[in-house]
Amino acid sequence: MHEPVFILKGNIIYSKNITEFEVCEHGYLVCRDGKVEGVYQTLPFRLGGNPVRDFGDCLIIPGLVDLHVHAPQYSYRGLGMDMELLDWLEVNTFPEEAKFEELDYAEKAYRIFADSMRKSATTRACIFATVHRPATILLMDLMEETGLDTFVGKVNMDRNCPEYIQEETQESADETVEWIKDVLHKKYANTRPILTPRFIPSCTDDLMEELKKIQIRYSLPLQSHLSENPSEIEWVKELCPWSEFYGDAYDRFGLFGADCPTVMAHCVYSDDREIARMKENGVFIAHCPESNMNVSSGIAPVRRFLEEGMHVGIGSDVAGGSTENLFRAMAHAVQSSKLRWRLQDNTLEALKAEEVFYMATKGGGEFFGQVGSFEPGYEFDAVVLDDSRLRHPQPLDLKSRLERMIYLADERDIRAKFVKGQEVRL
Ligand code: GUN
Ligand code: FE
């Protein structure tokens, strides 16, 4: 067990709000019982005598939150990136995901994924597995070992995929219940199940009804994909002619926020009605900018989401995105927002470093509760960054140093990582 109270010393930086950083140079970040007690420029007398870890001139930031990532796709990162979404799923994704029926293969592949997540700056993640129950449980065992705090979902799909990976409707529902029972028995500290219908094209209405029953029975959250790519959206119109818009095809089944905490990845083409419904229902958006480029989806109107006060986080969407490194995802979010502004719609201003940092910490963190900030009472998720590898000819202020990390940092620059006050072995 960790000490009930311990203190990290360093250059503390986190989001004061969506447009400003809060900075405390050479300050003290106090953890009590897994939560943030406070950030102090000088250590209060009453806290003297508690252990202090001095990280010198390092930066200390809240842990990063990956709101959308596919564990089985880690093995084909960077491959076949010349295709559009639906072809990419057929050619790359389904054949690879089918291999996870074999536990030996799943163990090899998931160990590599779990190791990479452990070494990254990510402390929280919403993870897709595959349709396979045993391999999904294995992934959850491995994620629990990392010390990260995650939601993991067994994928459901009972239509429009190759028969070697497609489930029968009832089988899909039954396997989901068995999987939930199995993992609830395990009493993981940091790993929870999340319902994961892959997306509307791969789930029949009957399956969605079954999933709603399961959602109520076990009070589970849900993750899926929404309005990612034009060909996918056209397909949903054909499959669900009764839906007002794509998101409505989830909402009809009660699987779109409201009484079912929901993360939807992408939302590149969400129209006014879909945006209004997401806002009303409190749906979280996982913005996955690199994936949206790689499978030719487009650029999500993130500035609009922020102006509307919606819940927006960042997702790596491996293997649509090529890396689990969320610093890259933050940089991609800024870069793609600039192209959107220049080429598509100059009414939506490009994103700033403060905004993408907020999304990658507190924005996505909110899906996990009080996560993603160093405000008192927040869960103590912290990452210590050493930027000395990125040499510079003159001193930089803290904000500039963090901005540079957003563009340049990777796992080599991480000195320590804590989740809920527990140190993660890097
Ligand atoms: N839509 C349905 N499945 C997937 C997937 O695996 N990746 C992405 N990016 N979009 C999807
Ligand atoms: Fe995805």
GROMACS .gro file of N, CA and C and ligand atoms in nm, residues 68 70 225 266 317, ligand 2:
model
   16
   68HIS      N    1  -1.100   0.666  -2.632
   68HIS     CA    2  -1.139   0.570  -2.737
   68HIS      C    3  -1.017   0.501  -2.797
   70HIS      N    4  -0.879   0.087  -2.949
   70HIS     CA    5  -0.908  -0.054  -2.976
   70HIS      C    6  -0.784  -0.138  -2.945
  225HIS      N    7  -1.937   0.408  -3.190
  225HIS     CA    8  -1.892   0.503  -3.292
  225HIS      C    9  -2.013   0.579  -3.346
  266HIS      N   10  -1.581   1.008  -3.254
  266HIS     CA   11  -1.575   1.078  -3.383
  266HIS      C   12  -1.671   1.197  -3.397
  317ASP      N   13  -0.785   0.624  -3.077
  317ASP     CA   14  -0.847   0.535  -3.174
  317ASP      C   15  -0.747   0.447  -3.247
  428FE      FE   16  -1.280   0.335  -3.313
   0.00000   0.00000   0.00000
